[in-house]
PDB file of C-alpha atoms and ligand atoms in Angstrom:
ATOM      1  CA  MET A   1       0.189   0.278   0.362  1.00  0.00           C
ATOM      2  CA  LYS A   2       1.248   3.524  -0.966  1.00  0.00           C
ATOM      3  CA  SER A   3       0.194   7.460  -0.173  1.00  0.00           C
ATOM      4  CA  VAL A   4       0.900  10.071  -1.701  1.00  0.00           C
ATOM      5  CA  ALA A   5      -0.575  13.947  -1.194  1.00  0.00           C
ATOM      6  CA  LYS A   6       0.678  16.913  -3.180  1.00  0.00           C
ATOM      7  CA  ALA A   7       1.317  20.428  -1.083  1.00  0.00           C
ATOM      8  CA  HIS A   8       2.013  23.468  -1.966  1.00  0.00           C
ATOM      9  CA  ALA A   9       4.481  26.173  -0.342  1.00  0.00           C
ATOM     10  CA  ASN A  10       3.532  29.474   1.442  1.00  0.00           C
ATOM     11  CA  ILE A  11       4.145  32.790   2.332  1.00  0.00           C
ATOM     12  CA  ALA A  12       3.393  35.087   5.037  1.00  0.00           C
ATOM     13  CA  LEU A  13       1.373  38.191   4.681  1.00  0.00           C
ATOM     14  CA  ILE A  14       1.376  38.047   8.502  1.00  0.00           C
ATOM     15  CA  LYS A  15       3.950  36.522  10.504  1.00  0.00           C
ATOM     16  CA  TYR A  16       4.994  33.669  12.381  1.00  0.00           C
ATOM     17  CA  TRP A  17       7.850  34.402  14.815  1.00  0.00           C
ATOM     18  CA  GLY A  18       8.299  32.874  17.930  1.00  0.00           C
ATOM     19  CA  LYS A  19       5.936  29.927  19.657  1.00  0.00           C
ATOM     20  CA  GLU A  20       4.723  29.777  23.268  1.00  0.00           C
ATOM     21  CA  ASP A  21       5.113  26.074  23.505  1.00  0.00           C
ATOM     22  CA  GLU A  22       7.406  24.188  21.835  1.00  0.00           C
ATOM     23  CA  GLN A  23       6.961  21.078  22.103  1.00  0.00           C
ATOM     24  CA  LEU A  24       3.127  22.060  21.136  1.00  0.00           C
ATOM     25  CA  PHE A  25       3.860  23.985  18.197  1.00  0.00           C
ATOM     26  CA  LEU A  26       2.358  27.049  19.953  1.00  0.00           C
ATOM     27  CA  PRO A  27       2.485  29.837  18.135  1.00  0.00           C
ATOM     28  CA  SER A  28       3.042  33.813  19.803  1.00  0.00           C
ATOM     29  CA  THR A  29       1.405  35.377  16.595  1.00  0.00           C
ATOM     30  CA  SER A  30      -1.899  34.375  15.007  1.00  0.00           C
ATOM     31  CA  SER A  31      -0.421  34.334  11.238  1.00  0.00           C
ATOM     32  CA  LEU A  32      -2.072  34.440   7.939  1.00  0.00           C
ATOM     33  CA  SER A  33      -0.362  33.728   4.412  1.00  0.00           C
ATOM     34  CA  LEU A  34      -1.101  32.862   0.159  1.00  0.00           C
ATOM     35  CA  THR A  35      -0.518  29.053  -0.368  1.00  0.00           C
ATOM     36  CA  LEU A  36       1.295  29.969  -4.085  1.00  0.00           C
ATOM     37  CA  ASP A  37       0.853  27.764  -6.734  1.00  0.00           C
ATOM     38  CA  LYS A  38       4.072  27.422  -8.465  1.00  0.00           C
ATOM     39  CA  LEU A  39       6.015  25.571  -5.819  1.00  0.00           C
ATOM     40  CA  TYR A  40       5.520  22.181  -4.081  1.00  0.00           C
ATOM     41  CA  THR A  41       5.892  19.248  -2.651  1.00  0.00           C
ATOM     42  CA  ILE A  42       4.859  15.658  -3.538  1.00  0.00           C
ATOM     43  CA  THR A  43       5.006  12.752  -1.207  1.00  0.00           C
ATOM     44  CA  SER A  44       4.649   9.477  -0.442  1.00  0.00           C
ATOM     45  CA  VAL A  45       4.333   6.798   2.732  1.00  0.00           C
ATOM     46  CA  SER A  46       4.696   3.292   2.135  1.00  0.00           C
ATOM     47  CA  GLU A  47       5.348   0.343   4.321  1.00  0.00           C
ATOM     48  CA  SER A  48       8.750  -0.745   5.386  1.00  0.00           C
ATOM     49  CA  ASP A  49      11.039  -2.904   8.013  1.00  0.00           C
ATOM     50  CA  ARG A  50      11.885   0.352   9.819  1.00  0.00           C
ATOM     51  CA  ASP A  51      11.253   4.191   9.643  1.00  0.00           C
ATOM     52  CA  VAL A  52      13.355   5.678   6.129  1.00  0.00           C
ATOM     53  CA  PHE A  53      13.579   8.752   4.825  1.00  0.00           C
ATOM     54  CA  VAL A  54      14.560   9.446   0.813  1.00  0.00           C
ATOM     55  CA  LEU A  55      14.610  13.356   0.238  1.00  0.00           C
ATOM     56  CA  ASN A  56      14.982  14.827  -2.844  1.00  0.00           C
ATOM     57  CA  ARG A  57      16.070  10.916  -4.124  1.00  0.00           C
ATOM     58  CA  GLN A  58      18.554  11.063  -1.216  1.00  0.00           C
ATOM     59  CA  ILE A  59      18.582   9.011   1.517  1.00  0.00           C
ATOM     60  CA  GLN A  60      18.895  11.378   4.877  1.00  0.00           C
ATOM     61  CA  ASN A  61      20.869  10.735   8.566  1.00  0.00           C
ATOM     62  CA  GLU A  62      19.792   9.666  11.144  1.00  0.00           C
ATOM     63  CA  LYS A  63      19.076  12.767  12.690  1.00  0.00           C
ATOM     64  CA  GLU A  64      16.685  13.557   9.891  1.00  0.00           C
ATOM     65  CA  THR A  65      15.303  10.314  10.065  1.00  0.00           C
ATOM     66  CA  GLN A  66      14.720  10.063  13.700  1.00  0.00           C
ATOM     67  CA  LYS A  67      13.060  13.910  13.306  1.00  0.00           C
ATOM     68  CA  ILE A  68      10.423  12.732  10.818  1.00  0.00           C
ATOM     69  CA  SER A  69       9.487   9.732  12.810  1.00  0.00           C
ATOM     70  CA  ARG A  70       8.573  11.520  15.408  1.00  0.00           C
ATOM     71  CA  PHE A  71       6.198  13.137  13.596  1.00  0.00           C
ATOM     72  CA  VAL A  72       5.224   9.832  11.933  1.00  0.00           C
ATOM     73  CA  ASP A  73       4.612   8.674  15.571  1.00  0.00           C
ATOM     74  CA  LEU A  74       1.819  11.067  15.835  1.00  0.00           C
ATOM     75  CA  PHE A  75      -0.519   8.791  13.376  1.00  0.00           C
ATOM     76  CA  ARG A  76       0.554   5.184  13.437  1.00  0.00           C
ATOM     77  CA  THR A  77      -1.300   3.003  14.974  1.00  0.00           C
ATOM     78  CA  ASN A  78       0.520   0.139  14.999  1.00  0.00           C
ATOM     79  CA  ASN A  79       4.127  -0.524  14.842  1.00  0.00           C
ATOM     80  CA  GLN A  80       4.013  -0.464  11.511  1.00  0.00           C
ATOM     81  CA  SER A  81       7.529   1.517  10.164  1.00  0.00           C
ATOM     82  CA  VAL A  82       7.370   3.156   6.722  1.00  0.00           C
ATOM     83  CA  LYS A  83       9.467   4.702   4.304  1.00  0.00           C
ATOM     84  CA  ILE A  84       8.939   8.290   2.895  1.00  0.00           C
ATOM     85  CA  GLU A  85      10.044   9.859  -0.373  1.00  0.00           C
ATOM     86  CA  SER A  86       9.056  13.141  -0.759  1.00  0.00           C
ATOM     87  CA  ILE A  87      10.660  15.523  -3.564  1.00  0.00           C
ATOM     88  CA  ASN A  88      10.309  19.256  -3.501  1.00  0.00           C
ATOM     89  CA  TYR A  89       9.227  20.748  -7.160  1.00  0.00           C
ATOM     90  CA  PHE A  90      10.662  23.960  -6.509  1.00  0.00           C
ATOM     91  CA  PRO A  91      12.320  26.239  -9.243  1.00  0.00           C
ATOM     92  CA  THR A  92      16.105  25.611  -9.152  1.00  0.00           C
ATOM     93  CA  ALA A  93      17.677  27.557  -6.305  1.00  0.00           C
ATOM     94  CA  ALA A  94      14.666  28.751  -4.999  1.00  0.00           C
ATOM     95  CA  GLY A  95      15.888  29.832  -1.869  1.00  0.00           C
ATOM     96  CA  LEU A  96      12.525  29.015   0.358  1.00  0.00           C
ATOM     97  CA  ALA A  97      12.151  26.973   2.721  1.00  0.00           C
ATOM     98  CA  SER A  98      10.169  23.536   1.654  1.00  0.00           C
ATOM     99  CA  SER A  99       9.026  22.692   5.091  1.00  0.00           C
ATOM    100  CA  ALA A 100       5.460  23.885   4.906  1.00  0.00           C
ATOM    101  CA  SER A 101       4.792  22.575   1.813  1.00  0.00           C
ATOM    102  CA  GLY A 102       6.797  19.327   2.714  1.00  0.00           C
ATOM    103  CA  TYR A 103       5.314  18.607   5.908  1.00  0.00           C
ATOM    104  CA  SER A 104       1.615  19.681   5.009  1.00  0.00           C
ATOM    105  CA  ALA A 105       1.871  16.670   2.310  1.00  0.00           C
ATOM    106  CA  LEU A 106       3.222  14.216   4.671  1.00  0.00           C
ATOM    107  CA  SER A 107       0.488  14.765   7.163  1.00  0.00           C
ATOM    108  CA  VAL A 108      -1.973  14.305   4.343  1.00  0.00           C
ATOM    109  CA  ALA A 109      -0.217  11.008   3.376  1.00  0.00           C
ATOM    110  CA  LEU A 110       0.584  10.139   6.642  1.00  0.00           C
ATOM    111  CA  ASN A 111      -3.472  10.648   7.236  1.00  0.00           C
ATOM    112  CA  ASP A 112      -4.621   8.167   4.213  1.00  0.00           C
ATOM    113  CA  PHE A 113      -1.583   5.638   4.685  1.00  0.00           C
ATOM    114  CA  PHE A 114      -2.983   5.116   8.677  1.00  0.00           C
ATOM    115  CA  GLY A 115      -6.374   5.176   7.813  1.00  0.00           C
ATOM    116  CA  HIS A 116      -7.536   7.987  10.353  1.00  0.00           C
ATOM    117  CA  HIS A 117      -9.750   9.846   8.041  1.00  0.00           C
ATOM    118  CA  TYR A 118      -9.388  13.001  10.269  1.00  0.00           C
ATOM    119  CA  ASP A 119     -11.104  15.922  10.204  1.00  0.00           C
ATOM    120  CA  VAL A 120      -9.032  19.082   8.361  1.00  0.00           C
ATOM    121  CA  GLU A 121      -9.528  21.009  11.816  1.00  0.00           C
ATOM    122  CA  GLN A 122      -7.230  17.498  13.666  1.00  0.00           C
ATOM    123  CA  LEU A 123      -5.207  17.184  10.695  1.00  0.00           C
ATOM    124  CA  SER A 124      -4.661  21.195  10.931  1.00  0.00           C
ATOM    125  CA  MET A 125      -3.158  20.051  14.595  1.00  0.00           C
ATOM    126  CA  LEU A 126      -0.594  17.327  14.019  1.00  0.00           C
ATOM    127  CA  THR A 127       0.175  19.441  11.048  1.00  0.00           C
ATOM    128  CA  ARG A 128       1.852  21.731  13.212  1.00  0.00           C
ATOM    129  CA  ARG A 129       3.712  19.847  15.207  1.00  0.00           C
ATOM    130  CA  GLY A 130       5.752  18.750  11.896  1.00  0.00           C
ATOM    131  CA  SER A 131       6.695  23.164  11.265  1.00  0.00           C
ATOM    132  CA  GLY A 132       4.253  25.511  12.176  1.00  0.00           C
ATOM    133  CA  SER A 133       3.986  26.883   8.475  1.00  0.00           C
ATOM    134  CA  ALA A 134       2.502  23.709   7.319  1.00  0.00           C
ATOM    135  CA  THR A 135      -0.361  24.771   8.749  1.00  0.00           C
ATOM    136  CA  ARG A 136      -0.619  26.954   6.752  1.00  0.00           C
ATOM    137  CA  SER A 137      -0.780  25.132   3.260  1.00  0.00           C
ATOM    138  CA  LEU A 138      -3.205  22.188   3.627  1.00  0.00           C
ATOM    139  CA  PHE A 139      -5.304  25.110   2.901  1.00  0.00           C
ATOM    140  CA  GLY A 140      -5.472  27.109  -0.675  1.00  0.00           C
ATOM    141  CA  GLY A 141      -5.467  31.232  -1.141  1.00  0.00           C
ATOM    142  CA  PHE A 142      -5.446  32.857   1.600  1.00  0.00           C
ATOM    143  CA  VAL A 143      -5.224  30.844   5.535  1.00  0.00           C
ATOM    144  CA  LYS A 144      -5.758  32.113   8.731  1.00  0.00           C
ATOM    145  CA  TRP A 145      -3.018  30.539  11.217  1.00  0.00           C
ATOM    146  CA  GLU A 146      -5.139  31.479  14.930  1.00  0.00           C
ATOM    147  CA  LYS A 147      -2.508  31.843  17.579  1.00  0.00           C
ATOM    148  CA  GLY A 148      -5.584  29.352  19.728  1.00  0.00           C
ATOM    149  CA  SER A 149      -4.109  28.250  23.397  1.00  0.00           C
ATOM    150  CA  ASN A 150      -3.874  24.896  24.729  1.00  0.00           C
ATOM    151  CA  ASP A 151      -3.056  23.011  21.734  1.00  0.00           C
ATOM    152  CA  GLN A 152      -5.825  23.990  20.345  1.00  0.00           C
ATOM    153  CA  SER A 153      -4.636  26.223  17.500  1.00  0.00           C
ATOM    154  CA  VAL A 154      -5.402  25.214  14.176  1.00  0.00           C
ATOM    155  CA  ALA A 155      -5.596  26.890  10.173  1.00  0.00           C
ATOM    156  CA  THR A 156      -8.616  28.282   7.703  1.00  0.00           C
ATOM    157  CA  PRO A 157      -9.021  28.994   5.467  1.00  0.00           C
ATOM    158  CA  ILE A 158     -10.285  32.249   4.247  1.00  0.00           C
ATOM    159  CA  GLU A 159     -12.721  32.687   0.889  1.00  0.00           C
ATOM    160  CA  LYS A 160     -11.482  35.136  -1.240  1.00  0.00           C
ATOM    161  CA  GLU A 161     -11.067  35.719  -4.782  1.00  0.00           C
ATOM    162  CA  MET A 162      -9.445  38.249  -5.780  1.00  0.00           C
ATOM    163  CA  ASP A 163      -6.549  39.543  -7.856  1.00  0.00           C
ATOM    164  CA  ILE A 164      -3.169  39.431  -6.255  1.00  0.00           C
ATOM    165  CA  GLU A 165      -0.016  37.471  -7.236  1.00  0.00           C
ATOM    166  CA  MET A 166       3.429  37.172  -5.513  1.00  0.00           C
ATOM    167  CA  ILE A 167       6.719  37.359  -7.531  1.00  0.00           C
ATOM    168  CA  ILE A 168       9.637  36.279  -5.862  1.00  0.00           C
ATOM    169  CA  VAL A 169      13.139  38.175  -6.504  1.00  0.00           C
ATOM    170  CA  ILE A 170      15.872  35.885  -6.014  1.00  0.00           C
ATOM    171  CA  VAL A 171      19.102  37.891  -4.491  1.00  0.00           C
ATOM    172  CA  ASN A 172      21.077  34.404  -3.233  1.00  0.00           C
ATOM    173  CA  GLU A 173      20.690  31.026  -4.079  1.00  0.00           C
ATOM    174  CA  GLN A 174      21.954  29.895  -0.862  1.00  0.00           C
ATOM    175  CA  GLN A 175      20.833  28.456   2.179  1.00  0.00           C
ATOM    176  CA  LYS A 176      19.579  30.848   4.736  1.00  0.00           C
ATOM    177  CA  LYS A 177      22.608  31.309   7.389  1.00  0.00           C
ATOM    178  CA  LYS A 178      20.398  30.436  10.526  1.00  0.00           C
ATOM    179  CA  ASP A 179      17.725  28.347  10.437  1.00  0.00           C
ATOM    180  CA  SER A 180      14.269  29.941  11.378  1.00  0.00           C
ATOM    181  CA  ARG A 181      13.342  27.898  13.886  1.00  0.00           C
ATOM    182  CA  SER A 182      16.527  28.400  16.193  1.00  0.00           C
ATOM    183  CA  LEU A 183      16.569  32.130  15.296  1.00  0.00           C
ATOM    184  CA  MET A 184      12.742  32.452  16.307  1.00  0.00           C
ATOM    185  CA  LYS A 185      13.319  30.688  20.445  1.00  0.00           C
ATOM    186  CA  VAL A 186      16.454  32.978  20.727  1.00  0.00           C
ATOM    187  CA  THR A 187      14.168  36.431  19.264  1.00  0.00           C
ATOM    188  CA  LYS A 188      11.754  34.764  22.160  1.00  0.00           C
ATOM    189  CA  GLU A 189      14.147  34.632  24.877  1.00  0.00           C
ATOM    190  CA  GLN A 190      15.889  38.099  23.810  1.00  0.00           C
ATOM    191  CA  SER A 191      14.872  40.863  22.176  1.00  0.00           C
ATOM    192  CA  ARG A 192      13.729  43.752  23.382  1.00  0.00           C
ATOM    193  CA  TYR A 193      11.310  44.005  20.900  1.00  0.00           C
ATOM    194  CA  PHE A 194       9.434  40.589  21.441  1.00  0.00           C
ATOM    195  CA  GLU A 195       6.690  41.790  23.247  1.00  0.00           C
ATOM    196  CA  SER A 196       5.884  44.912  21.317  1.00  0.00           C
ATOM    197  CA  TRP A 197       6.019  42.591  18.387  1.00  0.00           C
ATOM    198  CA  THR A 198       3.352  40.420  19.843  1.00  0.00           C
ATOM    199  CA  GLN A 199       1.282  43.214  20.485  1.00  0.00           C
ATOM    200  CA  TYR A 200       1.492  44.487  16.795  1.00  0.00           C
ATOM    201  CA  ASN A 201       0.800  41.630  14.949  1.00  0.00           C
ATOM    202  CA  ASP A 202      -2.821  41.284  16.765  1.00  0.00           C
ATOM    203  CA  ILE A 203      -3.582  44.545  15.868  1.00  0.00           C
ATOM    204  CA  ASP A 204      -2.142  44.172  12.051  1.00  0.00           C
ATOM    205  CA  MET A 205      -3.993  40.805  11.635  1.00  0.00           C
ATOM    206  CA  GLN A 206      -7.007  43.011  12.736  1.00  0.00           C
ATOM    207  CA  GLU A 207      -6.723  44.855   9.744  1.00  0.00           C
ATOM    208  CA  MET A 208      -5.049  42.920   7.438  1.00  0.00           C
ATOM    209  CA  LEU A 209      -8.452  40.548   7.691  1.00  0.00           C
ATOM    210  CA  THR A 210     -11.013  43.910   6.934  1.00  0.00           C
ATOM    211  CA  ALA A 211      -7.832  44.569   3.833  1.00  0.00           C
ATOM    212  CA  ILE A 212      -8.540  41.370   2.552  1.00  0.00           C
ATOM    213  CA  GLU A 213     -12.282  41.091   3.234  1.00  0.00           C
ATOM    214  CA  ASN A 214     -12.027  44.867   1.049  1.00  0.00           C
ATOM    215  CA  GLU A 215     -10.049  43.778  -1.783  1.00  0.00           C
ATOM    216  CA  ASP A 216      -7.448  46.150  -0.917  1.00  0.00           C
ATOM    217  CA  ILE A 217      -4.339  45.446  -2.470  1.00  0.00           C
ATOM    218  CA  HIS A 218      -2.914  48.685  -0.884  1.00  0.00           C
ATOM    219  CA  GLN A 219      -3.932  47.838   2.223  1.00  0.00           C
ATOM    220  CA  ILE A 220      -2.756  44.724   2.244  1.00  0.00           C
ATOM    221  CA  GLY A 221       0.563  45.456   0.504  1.00  0.00           C
ATOM    222  CA  LYS A 222       0.980  48.066   3.326  1.00  0.00           C
ATOM    223  CA  ILE A 223       0.139  45.731   6.214  1.00  0.00           C
ATOM    224  CA  ALA A 224       2.073  42.524   5.057  1.00  0.00           C
ATOM    225  CA  GLU A 225       5.284  45.239   4.279  1.00  0.00           C
ATOM    226  CA  ARG A 226       4.900  46.500   8.309  1.00  0.00           C
ATOM    227  CA  ASN A 227       4.043  43.254   9.547  1.00  0.00           C
ATOM    228  CA  ALA A 228       7.228  41.414   7.533  1.00  0.00           C
ATOM    229  CA  MET A 229       9.522  44.398   9.301  1.00  0.00           C
ATOM    230  CA  MET A 230       8.218  44.434  12.072  1.00  0.00           C
ATOM    231  CA  MET A 231       9.551  40.662  12.381  1.00  0.00           C
ATOM    232  CA  HIS A 232      12.850  41.401  10.977  1.00  0.00           C
ATOM    233  CA  ALA A 233      13.474  44.648  13.791  1.00  0.00           C
ATOM    234  CA  THR A 234      12.805  41.581  16.285  1.00  0.00           C
ATOM    235  CA  LEU A 235      15.844  40.193  14.937  1.00  0.00           C
ATOM    236  CA  LEU A 236      18.183  43.788  15.408  1.00  0.00           C
ATOM    237  CA  ALA A 237      17.600  43.144  19.430  1.00  0.00           C
ATOM    238  CA  ILE A 238      18.607  40.262  20.631  1.00  0.00           C
ATOM    239  CA  GLU A 239      22.368  39.655  21.854  1.00  0.00           C
ATOM    240  CA  GLU A 240      23.878  39.193  18.601  1.00  0.00           C
ATOM    241  CA  PRO A 241      21.808  41.235  16.150  1.00  0.00           C
ATOM    242  CA  PHE A 242      21.183  38.825  13.253  1.00  0.00           C
ATOM    243  CA  PHE A 243      19.760  40.497   9.458  1.00  0.00           C
ATOM    244  CA  TYR A 244      18.383  37.881   7.031  1.00  0.00           C
ATOM    245  CA  ILE A 245      18.404  41.060   4.301  1.00  0.00           C
ATOM    246  CA  GLU A 246      21.349  41.715   2.927  1.00  0.00           C
ATOM    247  CA  PRO A 247      22.508  44.458   0.964  1.00  0.00           C
ATOM    248  CA  GLN A 248      20.876  43.241  -2.067  1.00  0.00           C
ATOM    249  CA  SER A 249      17.459  42.973  -0.395  1.00  0.00           C
ATOM    250  CA  LEU A 250      17.689  46.233  -0.095  1.00  0.00           C
ATOM    251  CA  GLU A 251      18.119  47.072  -3.380  1.00  0.00           C
ATOM    252  CA  VAL A 252      15.614  45.613  -4.940  1.00  0.00           C
ATOM    253  CA  ILE A 253      13.059  47.020  -2.266  1.00  0.00           C
ATOM    254  CA  SER A 254      14.574  50.848  -2.866  1.00  0.00           C
ATOM    255  CA  LEU A 255      13.243  49.851  -7.204  1.00  0.00           C
ATOM    256  CA  ILE A 256      10.238  48.587  -5.422  1.00  0.00           C
ATOM    257  CA  GLN A 257       9.728  52.163  -2.807  1.00  0.00           C
ATOM    258  CA  GLU A 258      10.552  53.500  -6.645  1.00  0.00           C
ATOM    259  CA  LEU A 259       7.774  52.045  -8.415  1.00  0.00           C
ATOM    260  CA  ARG A 260       5.117  52.902  -6.154  1.00  0.00           C
ATOM    261  CA  GLN A 261       5.918  56.344  -6.092  1.00  0.00           C
ATOM    262  CA  GLN A 262       5.088  55.985 -10.081  1.00  0.00           C
ATOM    263  CA  GLY A 263       1.495  54.440  -9.250  1.00  0.00           C
ATOM    264  CA  ILE A 264       2.814  51.482  -9.806  1.00  0.00           C
ATOM    265  CA  VAL A 265       1.130  48.464  -7.192  1.00  0.00           C
ATOM    266  CA  ALA A 266       4.136  46.489  -5.708  1.00  0.00           C
ATOM    267  CA  TYR A 267       4.942  45.903  -2.236  1.00  0.00           C
ATOM    268  CA  TYR A 268       7.104  43.420  -0.392  1.00  0.00           C
ATOM    269  CA  THR A 269       7.718  40.944   2.681  1.00  0.00           C
ATOM    270  CA  MET A 270      10.609  38.801   3.874  1.00  0.00           C
ATOM    271  CA  ASP A 271      10.923  35.536   5.324  1.00  0.00           C
ATOM    272  CA  ALA A 272      14.081  33.424   7.051  1.00  0.00           C
ATOM    273  CA  GLY A 273      16.180  35.075   4.290  1.00  0.00           C
ATOM    274  CA  PRO A 274      17.050  37.349   1.759  1.00  0.00           C
ATOM    275  CA  ASN A 275      15.410  36.563  -0.456  1.00  0.00           C
ATOM    276  CA  VAL A 276      12.751  39.682  -1.534  1.00  0.00           C
ATOM    277  CA  LYS A 277       8.169  38.637  -2.075  1.00  0.00           C
ATOM    278  CA  ILE A 278       7.086  41.695  -4.778  1.00  0.00           C
ATOM    279  CA  ILE A 279       3.507  41.698  -3.562  1.00  0.00           C
ATOM    280  CA  THR A 280       1.274  42.457  -6.614  1.00  0.00           C
ATOM    281  CA  ASN A 281      -1.453  42.535  -8.923  1.00  0.00           C
ATOM    282  CA  SER A 282      -1.528  40.468 -12.899  1.00  0.00           C
ATOM    283  CA  GLN A 283      -2.443  43.829 -14.012  1.00  0.00           C
ATOM    284  CA  HIS A 284       0.977  45.848 -12.664  1.00  0.00           C
ATOM    285  CA  ARG A 285       3.767  42.684 -13.039  1.00  0.00           C
ATOM    286  CA  PRO A 286       4.446  43.108 -16.403  1.00  0.00           C
ATOM    287  CA  LEU A 287       6.061  46.039 -15.252  1.00  0.00           C
ATOM    288  CA  ILE A 288       7.326  44.988 -12.698  1.00  0.00           C
ATOM    289  CA  LEU A 289       8.967  42.179 -14.665  1.00  0.00           C
ATOM    290  CA  GLU A 290      10.644  44.404 -16.259  1.00  0.00           C
ATOM    291  CA  ARG A 291      12.076  46.759 -14.235  1.00  0.00           C
ATOM    292  CA  LEU A 292      13.749  43.521 -12.911  1.00  0.00           C
ATOM    293  CA  SER A 293      14.980  42.740 -15.366  1.00  0.00           C
ATOM    294  CA  ALA A 294      18.856  41.545 -14.244  1.00  0.00           C
ATOM    295  CA  TYR A 295      16.887  40.009 -11.698  1.00  0.00           C
ATOM    296  CA  GLN A 296      15.732  35.933 -11.132  1.00  0.00           C
ATOM    297  CA  THR A 297      11.936  35.969 -10.824  1.00  0.00           C
ATOM    298  CA  ILE A 298       9.096  33.347  -9.905  1.00  0.00           C
ATOM    299  CA  VAL A 299       5.594  35.196 -10.418  1.00  0.00           C
ATOM    300  CA  ALA A 300       3.956  32.885  -8.625  1.00  0.00           C
ATOM    301  CA  GLN A 301      -0.078  32.870  -8.172  1.00  0.00           C
ATOM    302  CA  LYS A 302      -2.985  31.683  -5.763  1.00  0.00           C
ATOM    303  CA  GLY A 303      -2.448  28.045  -5.205  1.00  0.00           C
ATOM    304  CA  PRO A 304      -4.794  24.916  -3.959  1.00  0.00           C
ATOM    305  CA  GLY A 305      -4.629  23.434  -0.547  1.00  0.00           C
ATOM    306  CA  ALA A 306      -3.162  19.887  -0.152  1.00  0.00           C
ATOM    307  CA  THR A 307      -4.396  16.906  -1.645  1.00  0.00           C
ATOM    308  CA  LEU A 308      -3.916  12.727  -1.702  1.00  0.00           C
ATOM    309  CA  LEU A 309      -2.895  11.966  -5.247  1.00  0.00           C
TER     310      LEU A 309
HETATM  311  C1  2P0 B 401       5.832  32.077   8.543  1.00  0.00           C
HETATM  312  N1  2P0 B 401       8.675  31.405   8.540  1.00  0.00           N
HETATM  313  O1  2P0 B 401       4.886  32.933   8.451  1.00  0.00           O
HETATM  314  C2  2P0 B 401       7.387  32.571   9.709  1.00  0.00           C
HETATM  315  C3  2P0 B 401       7.817  34.316   8.448  1.00  0.00           C
HETATM  316  C4  2P0 B 401       9.887  31.875   8.715  1.00  0.00           C
HETATM  317  C5  2P0 B 401       9.594  33.585   8.416  1.00  0.00           C
HETATM  318  O2  2P0 B 401       7.379  30.082   9.367  1.00  0.00           O
HETATM  319  O3  2P0 B 401       9.788  25.488  13.888  1.00  0.00           O
HETATM  320  O4  2P0 B 401      10.342  26.523   9.159  1.00  0.00           O
HETATM  321  O5  2P0 B 401       9.095  24.545  12.112  1.00  0.00           O
HETATM  322  O6  2P0 B 401       7.760  26.094  13.615  1.00  0.00           O
HETATM  323  O7  2P0 B 401       7.480  27.320  10.458  1.00  0.00           O
HETATM  324  C6  2P0 B 401       9.333  29.563   9.409  1.00  0.00           C
HETATM  325  O8  2P0 B 401       9.261  28.616  10.502  1.00  0.00           O
HETATM  326  O9  2P0 B 401       9.344  27.252  12.008  1.00  0.00           O
HETATM  327  C7  2P0 B 401       8.283  30.230   9.400  1.00  0.00           C
HETATM  328  P1  2P0 B 401       9.010  25.809  12.697  1.00  0.00           P
HETATM  329  P2  2P0 B 401       8.731  27.108  10.206  1.00  0.00           P
HETATM  330  O10 2P0 B 401       6.030  32.310   7.397  1.00  0.00           O
END
């Protein structure tokens, strides 16, 4: 027997940064994202005499396999070991995290493989424990992940059809210098701005929900921008300040600001790496791409939720 699932990556417009409970993956902030069509993972689960994890056709080491095994334990009904094969279909050198699409696809495949038939809410709570942002990739389009409490922290889709696109600008193809899981832990422990971050995040979330309801792309972009920069500001106020933002990221940001002054819909967000994601719409995308011709870019539209294949 083999269960196969597909899930897409997502980019947050309101960021998840910090955990209230590290074991349960309870986030310190609610977050909101857009699932993207161009980046996805396909994962299969099949019977095996021991747990094996193959990522992008390479057998993973003991440490990575144990990490996955612990996640499989959340679904495992008997002592059945599994072989997990996962491939990330991300444009070459996208420099983007694949844990969201990866754990989301794995959850859907494990749900089927072990015959659980969990509903989306139960699945959301379990997926979160593989990687926080993965819980948002269970759904397509705009997705809200409520911080909740006592393990009740789930993602839900926001039903809204609107013209919104993201242009991912690759400024550096290399792996990020520090992984987000450990850095968000340090931020919560040390950042002088952390409390402010969580407070303003609540405000941004409410305003973002209204902006989406009103299909107001300018307001969506504006809130996403200030939210992302506040997340990055928390990193400037830890004991050894850390920058994901690189000189080339700033060049792209300056260009976006310039384009905006010319009346073009262009706002930016950044995650745990130097690449810049531009929030725009189909009308303004060609103009932006023209101006960014010196950069490698990926244009992404709204993608679907995770599915069993
Ligand atoms: C986000 N990031 O909301 C934020 C913005 C990175 C910057 O979610 O520890 O890989 O597995 O729960 O989900 C990346 O963090 O962390 C992330 P874990 P995850 O997209």
